[in-house]
JSON list of C-alpha atoms in Angstrom, two decimals:
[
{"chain": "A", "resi": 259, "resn": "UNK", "atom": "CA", "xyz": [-5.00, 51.87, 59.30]},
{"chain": "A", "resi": 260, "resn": "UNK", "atom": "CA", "xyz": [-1.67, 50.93, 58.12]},
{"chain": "A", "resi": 261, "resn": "UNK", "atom": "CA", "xyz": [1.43, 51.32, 60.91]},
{"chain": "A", "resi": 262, "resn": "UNK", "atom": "CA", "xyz": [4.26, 53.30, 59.02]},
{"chain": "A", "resi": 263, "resn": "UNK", "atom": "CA", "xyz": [6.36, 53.17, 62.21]},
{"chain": "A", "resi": 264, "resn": "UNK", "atom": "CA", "xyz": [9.33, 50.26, 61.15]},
{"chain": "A", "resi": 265, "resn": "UNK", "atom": "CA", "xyz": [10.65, 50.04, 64.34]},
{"chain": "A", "resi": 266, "resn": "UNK", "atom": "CA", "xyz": [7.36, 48.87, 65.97]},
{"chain": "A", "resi": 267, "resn": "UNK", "atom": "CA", "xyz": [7.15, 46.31, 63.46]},
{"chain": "A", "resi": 268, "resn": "UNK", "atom": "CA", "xyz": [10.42, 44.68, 64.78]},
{"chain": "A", "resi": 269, "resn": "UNK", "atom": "CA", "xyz": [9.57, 40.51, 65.41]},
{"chain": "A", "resi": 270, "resn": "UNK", "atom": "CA", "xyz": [8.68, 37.09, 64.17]},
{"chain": "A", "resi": 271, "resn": "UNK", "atom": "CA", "xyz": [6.47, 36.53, 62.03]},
{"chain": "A", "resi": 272, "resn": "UNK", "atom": "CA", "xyz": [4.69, 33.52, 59.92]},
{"chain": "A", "resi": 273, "resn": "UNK", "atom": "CA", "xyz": [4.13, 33.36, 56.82]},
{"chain": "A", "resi": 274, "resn": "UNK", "atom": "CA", "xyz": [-0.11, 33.25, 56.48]},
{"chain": "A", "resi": 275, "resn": "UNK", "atom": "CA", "xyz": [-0.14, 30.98, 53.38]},
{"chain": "A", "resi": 276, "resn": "UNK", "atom": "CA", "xyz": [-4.05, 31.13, 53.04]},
{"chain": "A", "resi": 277, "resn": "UNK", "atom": "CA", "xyz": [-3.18, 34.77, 52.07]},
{"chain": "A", "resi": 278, "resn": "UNK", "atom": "CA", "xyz": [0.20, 34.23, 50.47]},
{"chain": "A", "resi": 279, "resn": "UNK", "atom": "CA", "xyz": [1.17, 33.51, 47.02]},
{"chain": "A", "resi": 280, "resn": "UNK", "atom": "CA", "xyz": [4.43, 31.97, 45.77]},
{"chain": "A", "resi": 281, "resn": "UNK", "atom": "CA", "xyz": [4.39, 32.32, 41.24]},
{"chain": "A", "resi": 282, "resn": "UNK", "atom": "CA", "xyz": [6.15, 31.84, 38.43]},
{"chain": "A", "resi": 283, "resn": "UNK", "atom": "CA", "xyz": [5.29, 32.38, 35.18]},
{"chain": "A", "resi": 284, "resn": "UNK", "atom": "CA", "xyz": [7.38, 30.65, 32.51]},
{"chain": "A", "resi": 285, "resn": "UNK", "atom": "CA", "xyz": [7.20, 31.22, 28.52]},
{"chain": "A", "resi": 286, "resn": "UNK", "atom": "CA", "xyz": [5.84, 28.16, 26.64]},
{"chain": "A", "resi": 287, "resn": "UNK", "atom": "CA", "xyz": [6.39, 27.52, 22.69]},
{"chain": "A", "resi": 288, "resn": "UNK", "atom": "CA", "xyz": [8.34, 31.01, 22.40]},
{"chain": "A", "resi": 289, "resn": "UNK", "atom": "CA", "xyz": [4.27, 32.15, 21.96]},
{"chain": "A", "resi": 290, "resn": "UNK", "atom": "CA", "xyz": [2.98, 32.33, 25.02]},
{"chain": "A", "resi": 291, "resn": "UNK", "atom": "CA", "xyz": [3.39, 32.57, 28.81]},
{"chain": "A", "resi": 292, "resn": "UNK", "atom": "CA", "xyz": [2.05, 29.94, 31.51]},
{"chain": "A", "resi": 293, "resn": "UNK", "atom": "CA", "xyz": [1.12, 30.59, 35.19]},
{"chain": "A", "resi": 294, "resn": "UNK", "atom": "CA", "xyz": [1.83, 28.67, 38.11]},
{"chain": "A", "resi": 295, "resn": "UNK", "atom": "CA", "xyz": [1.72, 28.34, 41.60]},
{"chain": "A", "resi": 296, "resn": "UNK", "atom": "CA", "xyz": [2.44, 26.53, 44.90]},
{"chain": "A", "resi": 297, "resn": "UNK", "atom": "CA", "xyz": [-0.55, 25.77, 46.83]},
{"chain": "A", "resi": 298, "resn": "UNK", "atom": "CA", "xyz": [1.82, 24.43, 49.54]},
{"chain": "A", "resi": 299, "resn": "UNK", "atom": "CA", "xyz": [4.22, 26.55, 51.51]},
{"chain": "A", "resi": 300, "resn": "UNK", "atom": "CA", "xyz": [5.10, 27.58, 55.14]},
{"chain": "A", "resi": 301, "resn": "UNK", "atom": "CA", "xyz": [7.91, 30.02, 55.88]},
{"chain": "A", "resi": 302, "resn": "UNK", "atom": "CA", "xyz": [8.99, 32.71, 58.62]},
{"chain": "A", "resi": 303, "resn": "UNK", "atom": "CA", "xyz": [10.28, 36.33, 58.63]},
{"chain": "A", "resi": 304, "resn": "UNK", "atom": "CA", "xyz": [12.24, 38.08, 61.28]},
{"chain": "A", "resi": 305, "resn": "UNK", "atom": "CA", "xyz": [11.73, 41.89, 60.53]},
{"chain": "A", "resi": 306, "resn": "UNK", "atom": "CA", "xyz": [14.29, 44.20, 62.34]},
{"chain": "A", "resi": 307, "resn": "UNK", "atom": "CA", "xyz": [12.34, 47.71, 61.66]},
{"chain": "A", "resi": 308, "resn": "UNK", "atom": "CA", "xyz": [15.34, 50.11, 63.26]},
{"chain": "A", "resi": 309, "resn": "UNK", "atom": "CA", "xyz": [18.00, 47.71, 61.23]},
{"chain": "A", "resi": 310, "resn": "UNK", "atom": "CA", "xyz": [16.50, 45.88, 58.17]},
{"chain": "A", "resi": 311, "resn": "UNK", "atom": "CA", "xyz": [19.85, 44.64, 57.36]},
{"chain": "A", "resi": 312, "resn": "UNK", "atom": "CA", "xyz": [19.25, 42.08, 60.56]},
{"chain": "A", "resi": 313, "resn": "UNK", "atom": "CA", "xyz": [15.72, 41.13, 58.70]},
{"chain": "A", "resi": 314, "resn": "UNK", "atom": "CA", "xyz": [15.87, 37.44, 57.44]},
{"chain": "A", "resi": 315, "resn": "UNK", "atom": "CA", "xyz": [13.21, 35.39, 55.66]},
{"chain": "A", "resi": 316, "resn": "UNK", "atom": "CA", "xyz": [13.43, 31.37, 55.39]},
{"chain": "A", "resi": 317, "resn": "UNK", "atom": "CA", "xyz": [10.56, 29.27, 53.28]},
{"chain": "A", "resi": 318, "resn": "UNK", "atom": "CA", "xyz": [10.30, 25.66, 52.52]},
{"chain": "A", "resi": 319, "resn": "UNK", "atom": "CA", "xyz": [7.90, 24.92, 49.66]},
{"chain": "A", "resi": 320, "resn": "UNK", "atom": "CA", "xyz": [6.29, 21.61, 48.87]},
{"chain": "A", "resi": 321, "resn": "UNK", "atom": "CA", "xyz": [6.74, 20.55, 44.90]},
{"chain": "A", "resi": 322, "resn": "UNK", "atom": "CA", "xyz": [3.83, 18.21, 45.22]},
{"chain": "A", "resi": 323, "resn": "UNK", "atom": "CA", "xyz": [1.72, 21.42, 45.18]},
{"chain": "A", "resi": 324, "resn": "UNK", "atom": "CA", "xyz": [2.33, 22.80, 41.76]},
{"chain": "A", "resi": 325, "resn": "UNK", "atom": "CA", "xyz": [-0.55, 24.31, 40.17]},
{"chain": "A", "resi": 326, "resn": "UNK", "atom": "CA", "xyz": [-0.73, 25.45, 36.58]},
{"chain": "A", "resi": 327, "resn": "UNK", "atom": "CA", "xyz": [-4.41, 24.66, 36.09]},
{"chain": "A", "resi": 328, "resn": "UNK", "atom": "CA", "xyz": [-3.33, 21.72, 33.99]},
{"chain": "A", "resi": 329, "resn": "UNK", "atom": "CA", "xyz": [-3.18, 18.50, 35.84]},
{"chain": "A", "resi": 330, "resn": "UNK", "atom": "CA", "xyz": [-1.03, 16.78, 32.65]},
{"chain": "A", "resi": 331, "resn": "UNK", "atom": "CA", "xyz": [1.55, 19.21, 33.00]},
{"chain": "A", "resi": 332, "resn": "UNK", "atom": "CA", "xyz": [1.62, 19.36, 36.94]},
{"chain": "A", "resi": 333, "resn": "UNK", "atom": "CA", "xyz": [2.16, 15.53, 36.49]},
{"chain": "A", "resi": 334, "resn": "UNK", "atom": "CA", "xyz": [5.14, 16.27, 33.78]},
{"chain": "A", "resi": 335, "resn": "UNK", "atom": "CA", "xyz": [6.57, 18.98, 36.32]},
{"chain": "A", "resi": 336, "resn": "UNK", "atom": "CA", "xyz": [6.41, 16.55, 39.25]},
{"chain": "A", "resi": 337, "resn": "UNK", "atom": "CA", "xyz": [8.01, 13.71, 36.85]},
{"chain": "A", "resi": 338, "resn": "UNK", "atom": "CA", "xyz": [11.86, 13.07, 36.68]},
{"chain": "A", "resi": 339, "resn": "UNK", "atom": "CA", "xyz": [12.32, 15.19, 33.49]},
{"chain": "A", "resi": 340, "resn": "UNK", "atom": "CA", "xyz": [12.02, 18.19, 36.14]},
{"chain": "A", "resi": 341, "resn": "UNK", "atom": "CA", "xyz": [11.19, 18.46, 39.83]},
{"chain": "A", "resi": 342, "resn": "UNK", "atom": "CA", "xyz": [11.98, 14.73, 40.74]},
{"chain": "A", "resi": 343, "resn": "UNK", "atom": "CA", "xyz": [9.14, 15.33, 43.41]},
{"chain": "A", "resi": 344, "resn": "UNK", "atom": "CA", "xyz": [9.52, 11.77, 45.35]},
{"chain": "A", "resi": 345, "resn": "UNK", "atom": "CA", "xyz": [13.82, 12.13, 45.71]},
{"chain": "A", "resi": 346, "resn": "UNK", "atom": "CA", "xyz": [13.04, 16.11, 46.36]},
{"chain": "A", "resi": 347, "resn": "UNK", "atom": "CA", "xyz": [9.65, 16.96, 47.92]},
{"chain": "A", "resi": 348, "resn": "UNK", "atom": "CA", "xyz": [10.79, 20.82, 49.28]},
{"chain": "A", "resi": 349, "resn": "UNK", "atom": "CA", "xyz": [12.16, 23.85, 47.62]},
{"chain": "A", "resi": 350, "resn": "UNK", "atom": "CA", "xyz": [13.62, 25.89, 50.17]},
{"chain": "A", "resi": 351, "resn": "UNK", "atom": "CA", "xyz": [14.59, 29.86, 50.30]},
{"chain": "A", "resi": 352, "resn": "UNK", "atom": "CA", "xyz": [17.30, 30.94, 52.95]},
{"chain": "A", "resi": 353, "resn": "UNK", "atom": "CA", "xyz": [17.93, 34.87, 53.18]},
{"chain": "A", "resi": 354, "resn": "UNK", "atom": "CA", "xyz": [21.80, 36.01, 53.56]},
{"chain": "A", "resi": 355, "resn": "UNK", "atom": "CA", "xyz": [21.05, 39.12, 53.31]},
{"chain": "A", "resi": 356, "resn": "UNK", "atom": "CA", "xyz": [18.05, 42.24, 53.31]},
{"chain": "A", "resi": 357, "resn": "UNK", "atom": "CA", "xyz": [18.90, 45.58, 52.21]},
{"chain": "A", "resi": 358, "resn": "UNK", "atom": "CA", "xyz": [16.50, 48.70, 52.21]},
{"chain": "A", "resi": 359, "resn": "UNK", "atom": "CA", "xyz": [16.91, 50.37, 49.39]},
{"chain": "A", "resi": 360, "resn": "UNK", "atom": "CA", "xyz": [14.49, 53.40, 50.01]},
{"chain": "A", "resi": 361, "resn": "UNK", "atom": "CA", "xyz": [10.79, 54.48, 50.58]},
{"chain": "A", "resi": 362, "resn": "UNK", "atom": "CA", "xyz": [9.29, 50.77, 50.51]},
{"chain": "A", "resi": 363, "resn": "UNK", "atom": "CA", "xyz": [11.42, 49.06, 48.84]},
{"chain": "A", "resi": 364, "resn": "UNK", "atom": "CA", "xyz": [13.98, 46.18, 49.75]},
{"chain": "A", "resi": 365, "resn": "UNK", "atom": "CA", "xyz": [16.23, 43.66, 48.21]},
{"chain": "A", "resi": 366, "resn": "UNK", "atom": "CA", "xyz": [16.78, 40.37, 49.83]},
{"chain": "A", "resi": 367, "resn": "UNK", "atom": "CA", "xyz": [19.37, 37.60, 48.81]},
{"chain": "A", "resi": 368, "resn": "UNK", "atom": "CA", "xyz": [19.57, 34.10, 49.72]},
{"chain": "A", "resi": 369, "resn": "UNK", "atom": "CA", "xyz": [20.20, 30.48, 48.94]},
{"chain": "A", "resi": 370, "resn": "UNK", "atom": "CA", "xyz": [17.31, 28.90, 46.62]},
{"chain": "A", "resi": 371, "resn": "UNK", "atom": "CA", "xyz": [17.93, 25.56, 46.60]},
{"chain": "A", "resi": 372, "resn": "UNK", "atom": "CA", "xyz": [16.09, 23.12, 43.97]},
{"chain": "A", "resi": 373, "resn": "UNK", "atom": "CA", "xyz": [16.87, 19.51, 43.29]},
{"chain": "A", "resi": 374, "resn": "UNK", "atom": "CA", "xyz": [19.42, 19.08, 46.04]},
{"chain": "A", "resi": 375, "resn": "UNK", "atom": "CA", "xyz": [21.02, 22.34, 44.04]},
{"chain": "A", "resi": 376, "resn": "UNK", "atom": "CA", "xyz": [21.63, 25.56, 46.04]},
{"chain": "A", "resi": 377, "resn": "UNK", "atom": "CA", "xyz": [22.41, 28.84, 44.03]},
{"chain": "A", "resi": 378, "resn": "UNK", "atom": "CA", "xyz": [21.96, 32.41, 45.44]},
{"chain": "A", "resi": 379, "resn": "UNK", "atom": "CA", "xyz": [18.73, 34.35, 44.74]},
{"chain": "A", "resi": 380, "resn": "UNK", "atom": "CA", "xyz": [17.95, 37.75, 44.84]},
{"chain": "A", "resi": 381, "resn": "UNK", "atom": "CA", "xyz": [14.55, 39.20, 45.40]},
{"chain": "A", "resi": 382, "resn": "UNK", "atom": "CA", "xyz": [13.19, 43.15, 44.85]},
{"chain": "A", "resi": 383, "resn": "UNK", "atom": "CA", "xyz": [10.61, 43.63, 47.54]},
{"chain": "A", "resi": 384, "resn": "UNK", "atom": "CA", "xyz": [8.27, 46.43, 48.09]},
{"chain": "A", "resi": 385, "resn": "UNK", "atom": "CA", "xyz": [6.82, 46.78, 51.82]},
{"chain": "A", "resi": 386, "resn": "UNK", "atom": "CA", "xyz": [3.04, 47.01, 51.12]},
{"chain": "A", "resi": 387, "resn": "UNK", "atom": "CA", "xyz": [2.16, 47.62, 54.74]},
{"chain": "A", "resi": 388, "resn": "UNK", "atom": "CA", "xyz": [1.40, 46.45, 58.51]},
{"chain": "A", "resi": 389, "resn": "UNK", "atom": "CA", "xyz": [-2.07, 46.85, 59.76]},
{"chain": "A", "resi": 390, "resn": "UNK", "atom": "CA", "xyz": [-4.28, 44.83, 62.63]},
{"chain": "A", "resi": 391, "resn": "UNK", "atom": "CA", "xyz": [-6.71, 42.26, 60.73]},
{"chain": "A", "resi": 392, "resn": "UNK", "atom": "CA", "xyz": [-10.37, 42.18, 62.35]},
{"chain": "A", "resi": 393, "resn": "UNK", "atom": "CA", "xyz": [-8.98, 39.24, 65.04]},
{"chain": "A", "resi": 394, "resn": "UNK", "atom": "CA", "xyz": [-6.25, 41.31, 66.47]},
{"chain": "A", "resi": 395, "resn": "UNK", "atom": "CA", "xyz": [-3.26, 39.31, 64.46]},
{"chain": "A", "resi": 396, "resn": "UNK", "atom": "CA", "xyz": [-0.79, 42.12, 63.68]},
{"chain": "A", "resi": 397, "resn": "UNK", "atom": "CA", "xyz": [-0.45, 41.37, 59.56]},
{"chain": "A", "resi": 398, "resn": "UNK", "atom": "CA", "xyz": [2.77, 42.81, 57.17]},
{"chain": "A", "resi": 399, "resn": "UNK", "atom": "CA", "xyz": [2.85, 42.25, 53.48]},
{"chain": "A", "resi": 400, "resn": "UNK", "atom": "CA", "xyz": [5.25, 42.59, 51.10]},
{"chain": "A", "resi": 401, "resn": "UNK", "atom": "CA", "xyz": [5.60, 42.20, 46.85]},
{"chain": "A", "resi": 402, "resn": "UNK", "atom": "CA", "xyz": [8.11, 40.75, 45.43]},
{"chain": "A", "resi": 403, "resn": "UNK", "atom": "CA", "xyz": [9.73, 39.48, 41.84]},
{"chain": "A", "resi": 404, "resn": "UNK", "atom": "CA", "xyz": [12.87, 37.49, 40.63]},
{"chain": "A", "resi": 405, "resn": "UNK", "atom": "CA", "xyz": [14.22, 35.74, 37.31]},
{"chain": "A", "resi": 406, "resn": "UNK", "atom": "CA", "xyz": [16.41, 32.67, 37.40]},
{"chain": "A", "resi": 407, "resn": "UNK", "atom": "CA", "xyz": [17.71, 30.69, 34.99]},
{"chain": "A", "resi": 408, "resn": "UNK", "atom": "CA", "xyz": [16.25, 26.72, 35.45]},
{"chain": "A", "resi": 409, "resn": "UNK", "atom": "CA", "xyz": [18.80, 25.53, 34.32]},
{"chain": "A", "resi": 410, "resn": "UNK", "atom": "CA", "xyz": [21.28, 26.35, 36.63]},
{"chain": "A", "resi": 411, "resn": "UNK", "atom": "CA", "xyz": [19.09, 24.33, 38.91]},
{"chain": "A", "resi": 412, "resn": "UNK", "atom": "CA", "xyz": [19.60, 21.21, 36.66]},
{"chain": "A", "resi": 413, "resn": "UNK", "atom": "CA", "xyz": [16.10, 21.89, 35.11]},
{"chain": "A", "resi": 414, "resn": "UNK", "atom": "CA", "xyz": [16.94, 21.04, 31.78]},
{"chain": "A", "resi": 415, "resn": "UNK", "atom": "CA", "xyz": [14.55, 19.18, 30.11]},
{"chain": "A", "resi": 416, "resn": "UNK", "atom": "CA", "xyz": [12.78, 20.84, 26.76]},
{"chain": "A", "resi": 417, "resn": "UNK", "atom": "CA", "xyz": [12.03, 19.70, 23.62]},
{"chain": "A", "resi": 418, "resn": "UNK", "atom": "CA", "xyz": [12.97, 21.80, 20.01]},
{"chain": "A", "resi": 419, "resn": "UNK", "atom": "CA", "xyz": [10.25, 23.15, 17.84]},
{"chain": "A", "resi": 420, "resn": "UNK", "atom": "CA", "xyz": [9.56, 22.45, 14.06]},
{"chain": "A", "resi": 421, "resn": "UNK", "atom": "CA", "xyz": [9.60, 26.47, 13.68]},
{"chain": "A", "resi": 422, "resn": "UNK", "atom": "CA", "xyz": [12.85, 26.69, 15.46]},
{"chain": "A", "resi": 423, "resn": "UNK", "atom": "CA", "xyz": [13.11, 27.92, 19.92]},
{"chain": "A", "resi": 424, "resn": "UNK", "atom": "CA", "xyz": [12.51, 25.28, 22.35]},
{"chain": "A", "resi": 425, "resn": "UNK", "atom": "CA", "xyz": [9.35, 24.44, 24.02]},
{"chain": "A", "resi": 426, "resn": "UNK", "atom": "CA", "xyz": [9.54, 25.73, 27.53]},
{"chain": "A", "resi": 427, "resn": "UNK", "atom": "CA", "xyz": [12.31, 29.27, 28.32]},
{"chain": "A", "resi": 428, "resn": "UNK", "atom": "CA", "xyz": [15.50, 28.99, 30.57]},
{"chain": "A", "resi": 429, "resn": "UNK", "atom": "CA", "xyz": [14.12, 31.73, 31.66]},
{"chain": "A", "resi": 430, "resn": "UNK", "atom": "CA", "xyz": [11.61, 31.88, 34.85]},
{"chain": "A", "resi": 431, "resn": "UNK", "atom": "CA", "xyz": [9.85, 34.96, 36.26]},
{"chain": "A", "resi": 432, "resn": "UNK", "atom": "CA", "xyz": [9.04, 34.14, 40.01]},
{"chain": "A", "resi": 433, "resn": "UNK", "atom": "CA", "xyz": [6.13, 36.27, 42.03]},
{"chain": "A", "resi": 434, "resn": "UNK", "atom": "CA", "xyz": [5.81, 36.60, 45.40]},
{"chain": "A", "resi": 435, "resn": "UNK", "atom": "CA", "xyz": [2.63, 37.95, 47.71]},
{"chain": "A", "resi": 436, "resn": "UNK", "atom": "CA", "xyz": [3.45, 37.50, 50.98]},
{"chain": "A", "resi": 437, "resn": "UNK", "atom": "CA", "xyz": [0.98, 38.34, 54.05]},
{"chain": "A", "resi": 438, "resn": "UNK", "atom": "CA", "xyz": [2.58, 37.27, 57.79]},
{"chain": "A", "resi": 439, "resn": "UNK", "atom": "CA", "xyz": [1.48, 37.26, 61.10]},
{"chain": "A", "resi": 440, "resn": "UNK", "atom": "CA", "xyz": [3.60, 38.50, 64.09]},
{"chain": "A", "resi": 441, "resn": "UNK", "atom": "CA", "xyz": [4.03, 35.84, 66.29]},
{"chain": "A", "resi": 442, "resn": "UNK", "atom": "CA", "xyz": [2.46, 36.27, 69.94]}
]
C-alpha cells in the first residue's frame, strides 16, 4: 500500500539503480528518434516531506555506460567528437532547488555539468509513490523529463545531410525513473 503521508517520508535516501533509469532520446537524420541509456549511475535524495523546498537530489553518472543498443555508436559517443569519456568519465546532477508545484508534482533545478561544463537544469517530477518492498526497504519513486540543448554543453559535433538538417538534433529529451531506498 502506498504511504500518502509526506511528512513520514522525510530522510535519505539512495538511489536503487537496479530499478532506476536515467534516458534520453535524441532525433537522428531529422527522421527518426534514438534511445539511450546509462547503465551506470549512483545518486542520493534528501526528501523533506513537511518542506519540499529543503528536498535536494545529487547523481553522478558514469559515461562509459552509454547504451543505445548500438555498440558503433556507443563507441562514437564515448569518442572525442562528444563525451571525451577518458578526460571526463562522470556526468554529475546537483539540485539548487525543489519546488512542489501541486498534487504530485515537483520541479527541481540544479547544476548538470557535462564535459567539465556546468549549466543549470531543470527537471518536472511527478511523485509516483512510497511503499515497503517485500524486504522491509522503505522505496519512493518519482518520473521525471527535461530538454537541453547539447550544445551548450560543448556537444557539438554533427555532420550536414545531402537533403538538407544535420544528422543528430541540438535538441535532447532526457527521462528519468527513479526508485530509492531510505537509508537505515
Amino acid at each position: 500500500m502506498a504511504n500518502t503521508d509526506l511528512t513520514a517520508l522525510t530522510g535519505d535516501y539512495t538511489i536503487d539503480a537496479s530499478h532506476s533509469t536515467i534516458g534520453f532520446t535524441v532525433r537522428h537524420a531529422m527522421v527518426t528518434n534514438v534511445k539511450g541509456k546509462f547503465n551506470e549511475f549512483s545518486g542520493t535524495l534528501h526528501l523533506d516531506g513537511s518542506d519540499p523546498s529543503a528536498s535536494t537530489a545529487s547523481i553522478d553518472v558514469k559515461m562509459d555506460s552509454i547504451d543505445t543498443g548500438s555498440a558503433d555508436r556507443d563507441g562514437h559517443l564515448k569518442s572525442a567528437d562528444f563525451f571525451k569519456i577518458e578526460e571526463y568519465p562522470t556526468m554529475t546532477f546537483r539540485s539548487t532547488k525543489a519546488e512542489a508545484l501541486g498534487d504530485e508534482d515537483y520541479r527541481i533545478t540544479g547544476d548538470l555539468t557535462i564535459l567539465g561544463t556546468t549549466k543549470p537544469l531543470t527537471i518536472d517530477l511527478e511523485f509516483n509513490g512510497a511503499a515497503k518492498d517485500p524486504f522491509g526497504n522503505e522505496r519512493v519513486g518519482f518520473e521525471g523529463k527535461a530538454e537541453i540543448k547539447r550544445s551548450e554543453w560543448g556537444l557539438t559535433w554533427n555532420a550536414t545531410l545531402e537533403t538538407g538538417g544535420v544528422l543528430v538534433s541540438d535538441k535532447i529529451k532526457l527521462n528519468f525513473d527513479i526508485s530509492a531506498i531510505k537509508n537505515a
